[in-house]
Each structure stands twice: as C-alpha cells, then as structure tokens.
Coordinates of C-alpha atoms in Angstrom, one line a residue:
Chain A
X1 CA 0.0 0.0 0.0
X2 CA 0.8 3.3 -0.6
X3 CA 2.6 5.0 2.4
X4 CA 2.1 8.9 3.3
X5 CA 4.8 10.7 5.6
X6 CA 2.8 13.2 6.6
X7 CA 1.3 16.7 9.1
X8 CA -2.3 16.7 10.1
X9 CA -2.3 20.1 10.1
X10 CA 0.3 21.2 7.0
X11 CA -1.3 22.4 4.0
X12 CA 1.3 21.0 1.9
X13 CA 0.1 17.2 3.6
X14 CA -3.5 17.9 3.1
X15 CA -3.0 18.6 -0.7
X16 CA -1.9 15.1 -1.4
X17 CA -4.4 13.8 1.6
X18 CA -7.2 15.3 -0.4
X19 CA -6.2 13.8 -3.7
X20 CA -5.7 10.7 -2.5
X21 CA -9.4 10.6 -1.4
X22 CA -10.4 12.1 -4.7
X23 CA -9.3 9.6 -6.3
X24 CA -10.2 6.9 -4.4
X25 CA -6.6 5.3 -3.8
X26 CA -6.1 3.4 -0.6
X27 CA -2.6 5.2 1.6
X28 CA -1.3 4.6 4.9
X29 CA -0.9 7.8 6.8
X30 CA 2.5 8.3 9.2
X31 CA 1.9 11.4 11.0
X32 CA 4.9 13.6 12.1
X33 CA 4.7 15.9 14.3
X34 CA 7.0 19.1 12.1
X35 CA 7.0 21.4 15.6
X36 CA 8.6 18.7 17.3
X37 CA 11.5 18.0 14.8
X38 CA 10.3 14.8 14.0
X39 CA 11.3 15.4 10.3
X40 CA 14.8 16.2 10.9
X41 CA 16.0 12.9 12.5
X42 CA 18.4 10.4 10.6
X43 CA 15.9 8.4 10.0
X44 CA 13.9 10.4 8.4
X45 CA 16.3 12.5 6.5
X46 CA 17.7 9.2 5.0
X47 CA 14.5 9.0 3.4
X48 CA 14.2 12.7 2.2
X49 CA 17.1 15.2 2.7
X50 CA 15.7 18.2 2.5
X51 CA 13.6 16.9 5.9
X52 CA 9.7 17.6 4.7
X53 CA 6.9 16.5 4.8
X54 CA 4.9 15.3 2.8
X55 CA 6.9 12.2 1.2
X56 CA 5.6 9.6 -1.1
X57 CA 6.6 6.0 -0.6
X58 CA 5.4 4.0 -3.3
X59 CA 4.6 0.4 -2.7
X60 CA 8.2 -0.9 -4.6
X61 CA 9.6 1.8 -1.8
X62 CA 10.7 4.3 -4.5
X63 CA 9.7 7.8 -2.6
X64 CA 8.8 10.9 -3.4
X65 CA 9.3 14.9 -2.0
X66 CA 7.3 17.9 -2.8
X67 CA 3.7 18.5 -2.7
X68 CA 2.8 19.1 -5.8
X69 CA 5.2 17.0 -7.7
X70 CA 3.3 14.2 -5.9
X71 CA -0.1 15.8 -6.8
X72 CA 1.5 16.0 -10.9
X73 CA 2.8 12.2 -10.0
X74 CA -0.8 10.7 -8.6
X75 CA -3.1 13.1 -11.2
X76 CA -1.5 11.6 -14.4
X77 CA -4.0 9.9 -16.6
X78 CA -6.9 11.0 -14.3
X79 CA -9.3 13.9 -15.1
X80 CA -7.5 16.4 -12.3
X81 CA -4.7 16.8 -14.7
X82 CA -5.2 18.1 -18.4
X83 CA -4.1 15.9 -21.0
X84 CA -3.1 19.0 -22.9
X85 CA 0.7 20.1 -23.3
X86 CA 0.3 23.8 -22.6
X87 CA -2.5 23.2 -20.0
X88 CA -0.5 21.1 -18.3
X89 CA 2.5 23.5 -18.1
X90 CA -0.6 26.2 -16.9
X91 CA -1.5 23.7 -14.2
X92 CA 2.4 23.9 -13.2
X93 CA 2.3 27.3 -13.4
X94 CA -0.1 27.7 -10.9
X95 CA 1.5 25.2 -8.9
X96 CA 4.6 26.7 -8.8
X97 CA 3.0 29.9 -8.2
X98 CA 1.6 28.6 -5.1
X99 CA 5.1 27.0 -4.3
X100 CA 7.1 31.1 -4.7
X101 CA 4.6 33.7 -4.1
X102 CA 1.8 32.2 -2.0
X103 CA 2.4 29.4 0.6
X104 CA 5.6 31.5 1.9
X105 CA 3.3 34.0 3.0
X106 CA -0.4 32.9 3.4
X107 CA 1.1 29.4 5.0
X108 CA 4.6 30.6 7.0
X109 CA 1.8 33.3 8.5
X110 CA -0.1 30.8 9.6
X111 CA 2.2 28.4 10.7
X112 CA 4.0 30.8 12.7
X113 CA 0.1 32.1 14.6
X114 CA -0.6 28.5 14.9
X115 CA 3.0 27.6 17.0
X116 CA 2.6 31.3 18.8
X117 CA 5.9 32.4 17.0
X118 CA 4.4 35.8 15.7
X119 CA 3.8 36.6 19.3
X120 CA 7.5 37.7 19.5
X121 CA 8.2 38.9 16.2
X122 CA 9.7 42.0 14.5
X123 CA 5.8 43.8 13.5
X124 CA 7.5 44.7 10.5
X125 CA 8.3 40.9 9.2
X126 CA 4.6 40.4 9.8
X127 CA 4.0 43.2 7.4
X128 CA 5.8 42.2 5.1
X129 CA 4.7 38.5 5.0
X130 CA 0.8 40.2 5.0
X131 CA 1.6 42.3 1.5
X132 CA 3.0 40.0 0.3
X133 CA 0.0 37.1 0.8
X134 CA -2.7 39.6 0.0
X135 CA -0.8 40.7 -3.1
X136 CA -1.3 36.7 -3.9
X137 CA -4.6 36.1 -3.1
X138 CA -5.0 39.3 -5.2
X139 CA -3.7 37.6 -8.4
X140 CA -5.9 34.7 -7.8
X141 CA -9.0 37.2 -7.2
X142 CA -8.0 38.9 -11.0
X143 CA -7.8 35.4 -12.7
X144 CA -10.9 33.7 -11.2
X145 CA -13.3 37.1 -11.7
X146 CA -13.7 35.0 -15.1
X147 CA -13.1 31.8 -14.2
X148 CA -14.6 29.1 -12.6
X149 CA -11.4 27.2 -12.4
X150 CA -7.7 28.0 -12.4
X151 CA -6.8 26.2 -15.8
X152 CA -8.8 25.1 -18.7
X153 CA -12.4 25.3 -16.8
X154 CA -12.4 22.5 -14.8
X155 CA -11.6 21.0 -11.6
X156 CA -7.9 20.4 -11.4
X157 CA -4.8 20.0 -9.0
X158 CA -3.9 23.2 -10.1
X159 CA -7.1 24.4 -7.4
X160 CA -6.2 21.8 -4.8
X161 CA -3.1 22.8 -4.4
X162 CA -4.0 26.7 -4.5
X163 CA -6.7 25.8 -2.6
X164 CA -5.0 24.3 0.7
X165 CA -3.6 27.4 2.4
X166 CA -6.1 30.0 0.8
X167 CA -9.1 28.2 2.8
X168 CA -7.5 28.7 5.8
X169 CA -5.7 32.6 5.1
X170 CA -7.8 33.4 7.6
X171 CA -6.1 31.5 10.3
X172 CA -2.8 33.4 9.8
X173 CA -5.0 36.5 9.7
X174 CA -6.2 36.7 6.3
X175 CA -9.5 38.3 5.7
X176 CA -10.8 36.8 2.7
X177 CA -13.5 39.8 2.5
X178 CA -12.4 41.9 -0.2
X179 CA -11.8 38.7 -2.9
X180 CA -15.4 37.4 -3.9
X181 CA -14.5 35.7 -7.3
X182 CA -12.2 33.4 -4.8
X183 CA -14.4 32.8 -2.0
X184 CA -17.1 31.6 -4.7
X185 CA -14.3 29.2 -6.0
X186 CA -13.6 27.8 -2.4
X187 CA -17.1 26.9 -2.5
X188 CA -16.6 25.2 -6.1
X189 CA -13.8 23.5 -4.7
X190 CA -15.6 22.5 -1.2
X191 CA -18.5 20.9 -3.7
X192 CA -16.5 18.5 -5.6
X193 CA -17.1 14.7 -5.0
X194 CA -15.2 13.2 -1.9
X195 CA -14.0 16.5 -0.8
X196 CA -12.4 16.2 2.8
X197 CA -11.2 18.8 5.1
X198 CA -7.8 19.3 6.3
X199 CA -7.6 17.8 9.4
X200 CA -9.5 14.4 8.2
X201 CA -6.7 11.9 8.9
X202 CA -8.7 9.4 5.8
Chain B
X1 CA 8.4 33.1 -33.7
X2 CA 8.4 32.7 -29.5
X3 CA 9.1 35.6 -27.7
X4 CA 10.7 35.7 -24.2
X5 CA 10.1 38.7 -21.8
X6 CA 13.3 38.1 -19.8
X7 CA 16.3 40.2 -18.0
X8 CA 19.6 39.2 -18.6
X9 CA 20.5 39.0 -15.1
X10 CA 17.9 36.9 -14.3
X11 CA 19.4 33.1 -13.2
X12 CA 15.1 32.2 -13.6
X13 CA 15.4 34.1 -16.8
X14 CA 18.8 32.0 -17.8
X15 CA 16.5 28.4 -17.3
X16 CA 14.5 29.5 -20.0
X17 CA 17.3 31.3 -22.2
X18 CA 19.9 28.2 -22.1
X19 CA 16.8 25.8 -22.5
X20 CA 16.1 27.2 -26.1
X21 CA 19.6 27.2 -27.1
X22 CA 20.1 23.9 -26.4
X23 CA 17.1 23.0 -28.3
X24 CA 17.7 25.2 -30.9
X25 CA 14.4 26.9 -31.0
X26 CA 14.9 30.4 -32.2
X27 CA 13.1 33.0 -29.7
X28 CA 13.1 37.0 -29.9
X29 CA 14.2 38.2 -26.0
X30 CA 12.6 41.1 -24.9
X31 CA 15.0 42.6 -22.0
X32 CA 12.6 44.0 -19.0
X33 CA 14.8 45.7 -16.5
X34 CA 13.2 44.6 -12.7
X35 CA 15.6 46.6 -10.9
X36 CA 13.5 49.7 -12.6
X37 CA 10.2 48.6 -12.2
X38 CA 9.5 47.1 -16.0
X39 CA 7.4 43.8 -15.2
X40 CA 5.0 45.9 -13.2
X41 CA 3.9 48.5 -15.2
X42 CA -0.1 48.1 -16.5
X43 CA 1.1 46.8 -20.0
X44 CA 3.1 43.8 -18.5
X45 CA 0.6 43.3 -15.3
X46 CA -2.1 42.8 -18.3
X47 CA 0.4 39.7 -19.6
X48 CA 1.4 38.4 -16.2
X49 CA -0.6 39.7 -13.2
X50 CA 2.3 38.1 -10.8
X51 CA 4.7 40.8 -12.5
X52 CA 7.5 38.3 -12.8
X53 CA 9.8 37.5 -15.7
X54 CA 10.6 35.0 -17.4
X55 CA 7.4 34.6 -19.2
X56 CA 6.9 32.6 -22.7
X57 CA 4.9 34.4 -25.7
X58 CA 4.1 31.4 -28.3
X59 CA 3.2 32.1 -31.6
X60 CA -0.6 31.8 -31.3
X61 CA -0.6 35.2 -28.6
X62 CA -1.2 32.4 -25.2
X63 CA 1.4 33.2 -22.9
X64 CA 2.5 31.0 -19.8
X65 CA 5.1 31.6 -16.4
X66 CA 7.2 30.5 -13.9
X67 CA 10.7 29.6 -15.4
X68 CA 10.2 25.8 -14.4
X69 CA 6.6 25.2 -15.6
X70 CA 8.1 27.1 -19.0
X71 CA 10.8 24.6 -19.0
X72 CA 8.6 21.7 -18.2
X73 CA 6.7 22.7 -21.5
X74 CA 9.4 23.5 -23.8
X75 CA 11.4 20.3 -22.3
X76 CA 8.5 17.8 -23.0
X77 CA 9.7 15.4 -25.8
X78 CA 12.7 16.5 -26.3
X79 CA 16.3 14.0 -24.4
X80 CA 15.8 17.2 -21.6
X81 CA 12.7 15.7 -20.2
X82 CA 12.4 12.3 -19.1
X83 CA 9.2 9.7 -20.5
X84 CA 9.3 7.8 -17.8
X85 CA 6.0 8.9 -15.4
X86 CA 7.9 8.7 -11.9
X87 CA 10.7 10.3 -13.2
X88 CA 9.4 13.4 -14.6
X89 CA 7.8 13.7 -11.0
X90 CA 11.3 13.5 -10.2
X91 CA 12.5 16.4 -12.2
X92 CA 9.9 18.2 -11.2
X93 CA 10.3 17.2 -7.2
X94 CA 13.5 19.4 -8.0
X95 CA 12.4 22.2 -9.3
X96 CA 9.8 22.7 -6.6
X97 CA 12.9 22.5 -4.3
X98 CA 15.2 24.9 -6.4
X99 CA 11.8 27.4 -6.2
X100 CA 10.9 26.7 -2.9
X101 CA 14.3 25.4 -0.6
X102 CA 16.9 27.4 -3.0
X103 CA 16.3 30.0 -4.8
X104 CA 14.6 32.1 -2.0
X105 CA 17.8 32.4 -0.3
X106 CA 20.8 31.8 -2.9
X107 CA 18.9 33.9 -5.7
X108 CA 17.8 36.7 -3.6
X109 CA 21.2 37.2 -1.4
X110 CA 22.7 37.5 -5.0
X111 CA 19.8 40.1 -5.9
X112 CA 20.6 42.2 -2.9
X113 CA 24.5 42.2 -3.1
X114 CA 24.2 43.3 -7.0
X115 CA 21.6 45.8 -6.1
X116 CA 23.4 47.5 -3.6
X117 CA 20.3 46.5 -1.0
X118 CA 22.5 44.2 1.0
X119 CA 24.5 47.1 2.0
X120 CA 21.8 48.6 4.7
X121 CA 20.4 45.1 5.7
X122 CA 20.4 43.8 9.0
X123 CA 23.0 41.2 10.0
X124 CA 20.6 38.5 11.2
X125 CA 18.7 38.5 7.9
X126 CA 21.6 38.3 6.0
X127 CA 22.6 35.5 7.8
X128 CA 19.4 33.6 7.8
X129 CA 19.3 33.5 4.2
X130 CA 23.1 32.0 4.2
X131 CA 22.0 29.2 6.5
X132 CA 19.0 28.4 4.5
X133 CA 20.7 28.5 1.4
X134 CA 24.3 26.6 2.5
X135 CA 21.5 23.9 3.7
X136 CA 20.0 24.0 0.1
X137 CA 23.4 23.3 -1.2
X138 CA 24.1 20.4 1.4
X139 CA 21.0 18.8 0.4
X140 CA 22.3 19.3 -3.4
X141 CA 26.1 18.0 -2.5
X142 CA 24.4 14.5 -0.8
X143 CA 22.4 14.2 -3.6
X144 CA 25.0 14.9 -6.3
X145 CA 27.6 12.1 -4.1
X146 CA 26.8 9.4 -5.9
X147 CA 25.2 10.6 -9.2
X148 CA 26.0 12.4 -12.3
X149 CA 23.2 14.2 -12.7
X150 CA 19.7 14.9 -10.3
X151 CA 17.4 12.5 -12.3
X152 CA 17.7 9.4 -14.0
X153 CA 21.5 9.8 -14.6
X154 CA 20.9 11.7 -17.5
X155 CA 21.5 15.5 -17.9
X156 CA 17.6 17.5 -17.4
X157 CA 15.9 20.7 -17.3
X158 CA 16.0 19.4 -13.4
X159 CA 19.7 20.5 -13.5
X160 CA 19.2 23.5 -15.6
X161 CA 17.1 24.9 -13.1
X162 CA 19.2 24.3 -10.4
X163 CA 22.6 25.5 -12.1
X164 CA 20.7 28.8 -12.9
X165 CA 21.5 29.7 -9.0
X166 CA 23.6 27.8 -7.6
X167 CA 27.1 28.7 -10.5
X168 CA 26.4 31.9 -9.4
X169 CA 26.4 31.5 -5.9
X170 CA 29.6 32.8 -5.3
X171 CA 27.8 36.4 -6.3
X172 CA 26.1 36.2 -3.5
X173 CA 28.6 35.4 -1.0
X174 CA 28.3 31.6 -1.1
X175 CA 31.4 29.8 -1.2
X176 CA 31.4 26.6 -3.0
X177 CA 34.9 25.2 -1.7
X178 CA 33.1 22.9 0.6
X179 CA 30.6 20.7 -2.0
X180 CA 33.2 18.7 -4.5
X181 CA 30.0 16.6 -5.5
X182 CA 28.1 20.3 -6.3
X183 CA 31.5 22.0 -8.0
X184 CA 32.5 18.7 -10.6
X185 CA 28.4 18.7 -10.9
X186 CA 28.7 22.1 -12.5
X187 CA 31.6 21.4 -14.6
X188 CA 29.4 18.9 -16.3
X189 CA 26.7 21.2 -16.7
X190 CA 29.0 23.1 -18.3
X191 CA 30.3 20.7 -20.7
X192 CA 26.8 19.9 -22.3
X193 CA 26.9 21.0 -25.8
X194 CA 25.3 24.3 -26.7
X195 CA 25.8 25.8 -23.1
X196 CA 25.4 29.2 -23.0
X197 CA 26.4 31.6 -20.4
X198 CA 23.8 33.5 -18.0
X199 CA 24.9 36.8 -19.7
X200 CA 24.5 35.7 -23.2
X201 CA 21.7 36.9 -24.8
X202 CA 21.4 34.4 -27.5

C-alpha cells in the first residue's frame, strides 16, 4: 500500500491527503509531528534530505518529495490533470506559483500564529509577509473574476493545491472579504465529489 | 516566432534562455529591467498579473510563467525531459525545491549584493538566508555524491534549473569550496553541448 509521511495540520500534507481521497486510492498515513522535529531525525532525513513532509513511498519503496510534484505524480491519466501540453505546463504554473509567491506567505503566517511564534516577532516581518500574501490572493482574485477554475475550466490539482492554504488565510490573519470571485471558487472547490477537510486523517 | 520577456540578469530568466539554445528553438528576447520597475507596469501586469519574468509568448498570442513550468513545457519530448512517469515527477520534485528550498535564499542574497540593497540590511537577515541556502546546497552535494546528474542519470531541465542559481552562488557570497559533489556537478553542466552563459543573450 501506498505509504504517506505526513502533518495533520500542514497544508502542503493535506494537498496530497485530499487527492488521494479524490481519487479513491487506498494510503497509509504516518503522522509527524513538524513542531517537534520529528522530520529532521536520521531516520527520516535518509528518506528525504531536505527533511519535509509530505513524502511519497510507493509500494516498490521508490519515494517521493514535494507536494505538488506528488499531486502532478498521482493526477497523471486521471481527469484532475489536463491531457493537454500547454494546459498542463498552466496547471504547473499555478503550482509553482503557489510554491514562490503564496504558501511563503499565506502558509509561514499561519504556521508561525498556529505555534505562537508571531507573538514575538519583529511587526515589520509580519508586514511584510501580510503584503505579500494579499498581493497573492489578489492575483488569484483577477484570474478567477472569469473563471470558474484555475486552468482550462475545470476542476484540477492546479485548485487543490491553491486551494490548501487560501481556505484557511484566515487562520494566519487573512481576511478573505475583499476577494469574492475566490471565496465563490472555495465553494466550487468544497463541492467536488469526496472532498475532505484538512484535518480528516482518511 | 516565440518571444521571451526576460532580464539578462535573471538566473530564472537563464533556465528558459539556455533551455532554447540547447534545443535550438529560435526565440526574440525582450529585456525587462526589474531593478526599474519594468514587469510591473499596466502593459506587463495585463500579460502576467504576478509581475515576474521570465514569461513565454508562443506564436498563437497564449502566454504561460514561472521559469520551471516554462521549462517543463518546452522540455516535453525532447532528451531534456524524461518519458518515464515517476521520473518526470522527479524532475519536477527538483524544481519545486530549487523554487521553494533554494532559490529564495541563494537567488535573492545574490539580488541584494548586485543591487546595492544588501548594504543597509540587517545582519541576522543576512545571515538567515546564508544558513538556509548553505543547507539547500548540502541537500544538493548529498544528492549529487553518488550521481552524475539529479534524475535518472541523465542531464535534465531538473539540473538546468538548479545550475541557474547555484554557478552563481559565489555572487552572493556563497562559497562553494566545501561541496566537491556540487563544484564537478557544475563542470558537467558546463560541458553539455550548446551551453550558453547567464549573460549571453542568445
């Protein structure tokens, strides 16, 4: 069976979590607790060496690191990944997007709230992290004002993987108010079939 | 014919410049200084909403970002992208680390000593970004130990876009003296026929 090193609560888990459930492929979860270094022992760095989770083991125990490289790796042949060249490279796009100028921000925000390290913190580092994760979600806001979807109209991973941090912006202060075209397409997204939320271990 | 909205300084710009040489796809480069403001001005905003460089014009007007989901698209086919399913995961496992675990530090130090903005900074930013990035390039040099190239053995747009950065290193204060694995690594990089330079501009 397919083996998941995985956070309950990280984003970047609950984008693989999610797809798994989509599409209906049977994984065993290891949980990791991130705050508690439990990705940075040998053990685990033997398996990826940049410590992270999450990490795919594959059932001939071939593994792999990065969320959405897994999400591009699972998606292939199934309808959450375009067959088309240039759609594909959009769903990338997106992904890497997500990867440089949104989960650094909307997530790390978070992250740090959710561990009570922005209690401490230099106000003008939160600043700056708060620009630069509205300035995201306002890029998102321009495309989806006429779209349903981020790439080629439909449901993709493209929207999982944008989706896994925006939904919860608000946790790391975020107030999704003032971006309606993207709150209507977390409720798209919050429709599909065998949608789970993030904390749902599967 | 495609057309590339680039800087010349750019190491994400470089991916996509080097990538079409090698392939020998003849491109028109339009140079966007960033330093000045030029990729976010309401013309360019109107072609890229993130305001980033590089970003691909093909011939039918559809434009796409990110230097690695560019790469990915001009790559596919071609000896630079691997057929093999888990292995273009692979190369793309990479890139999300060069975007996510390198280039924020190694790039941007870089960007900040060439700009001048380095100059003013505070010390313990400064040396955050060395940490993170010298623990980029361990994760590289471990890697790079006991292979030739990052995927598959075979030279990939996954080593393009982790060249882009990390030959330039040294600009940003890096010293390389310490990752043998890393330094021969870039020598064969080097070597690959039709390798261009980060200044050329084709």
């Amino acid at each position: 069976m397919i083996r998941l090193y995985d956070y309950l609560e990280s984003g970047n888990g609950y984008k693989v979590r999610l797809l798994l459930h989509q599409l209906e492929i049977p994984f065993e979860r290891v949980e990791l607790d991130i705050t508690r270094g439990a990705t940075r022992t040998p053990e685990f760095l033997a398996m990826n060496p940049n410590g992270r989770i999450p990490l795919l083991e594959l059932e001939d125990g071939s593994r792999l690191a990065e969320s959405n490289a897994i999400q591009f790796y699972l998606a292939e042949g199934t309808p959450l990944l375009p067959g088309d060249r240039l759609e594909r490279s959009r769903v990338l796009q997106w992904m890497f997007f997500e990867q440089y100028s949104h989960e650094p921000y909307i997530a790390v925000l978070r992250f740090w709230v959710h561990t009570g390290a922005a209690e401490g913190m230099d106000e003008a580092v939160l600043q700056e992290k708060r620009e630069k994760g509205h300035a995201a979600l306002a890029v998102m806001e321009s495309h989806l004002a006429e779209r349903d979807f981020f790439v080629a109209d439909a449901y993709s991973v493209a929207d999982i993987s944008l989706y896994a941090y925006t939904h919860v912006a608000d946790q790391g202060g975020f107030d999704l108010a003032p971006y309606p075209a993207l709150r209507a397409w977390i409720e798209r997204v919050r429709a599909q079939p065998r949608h789970i939320s993030i904390t749902h271990p599967c």
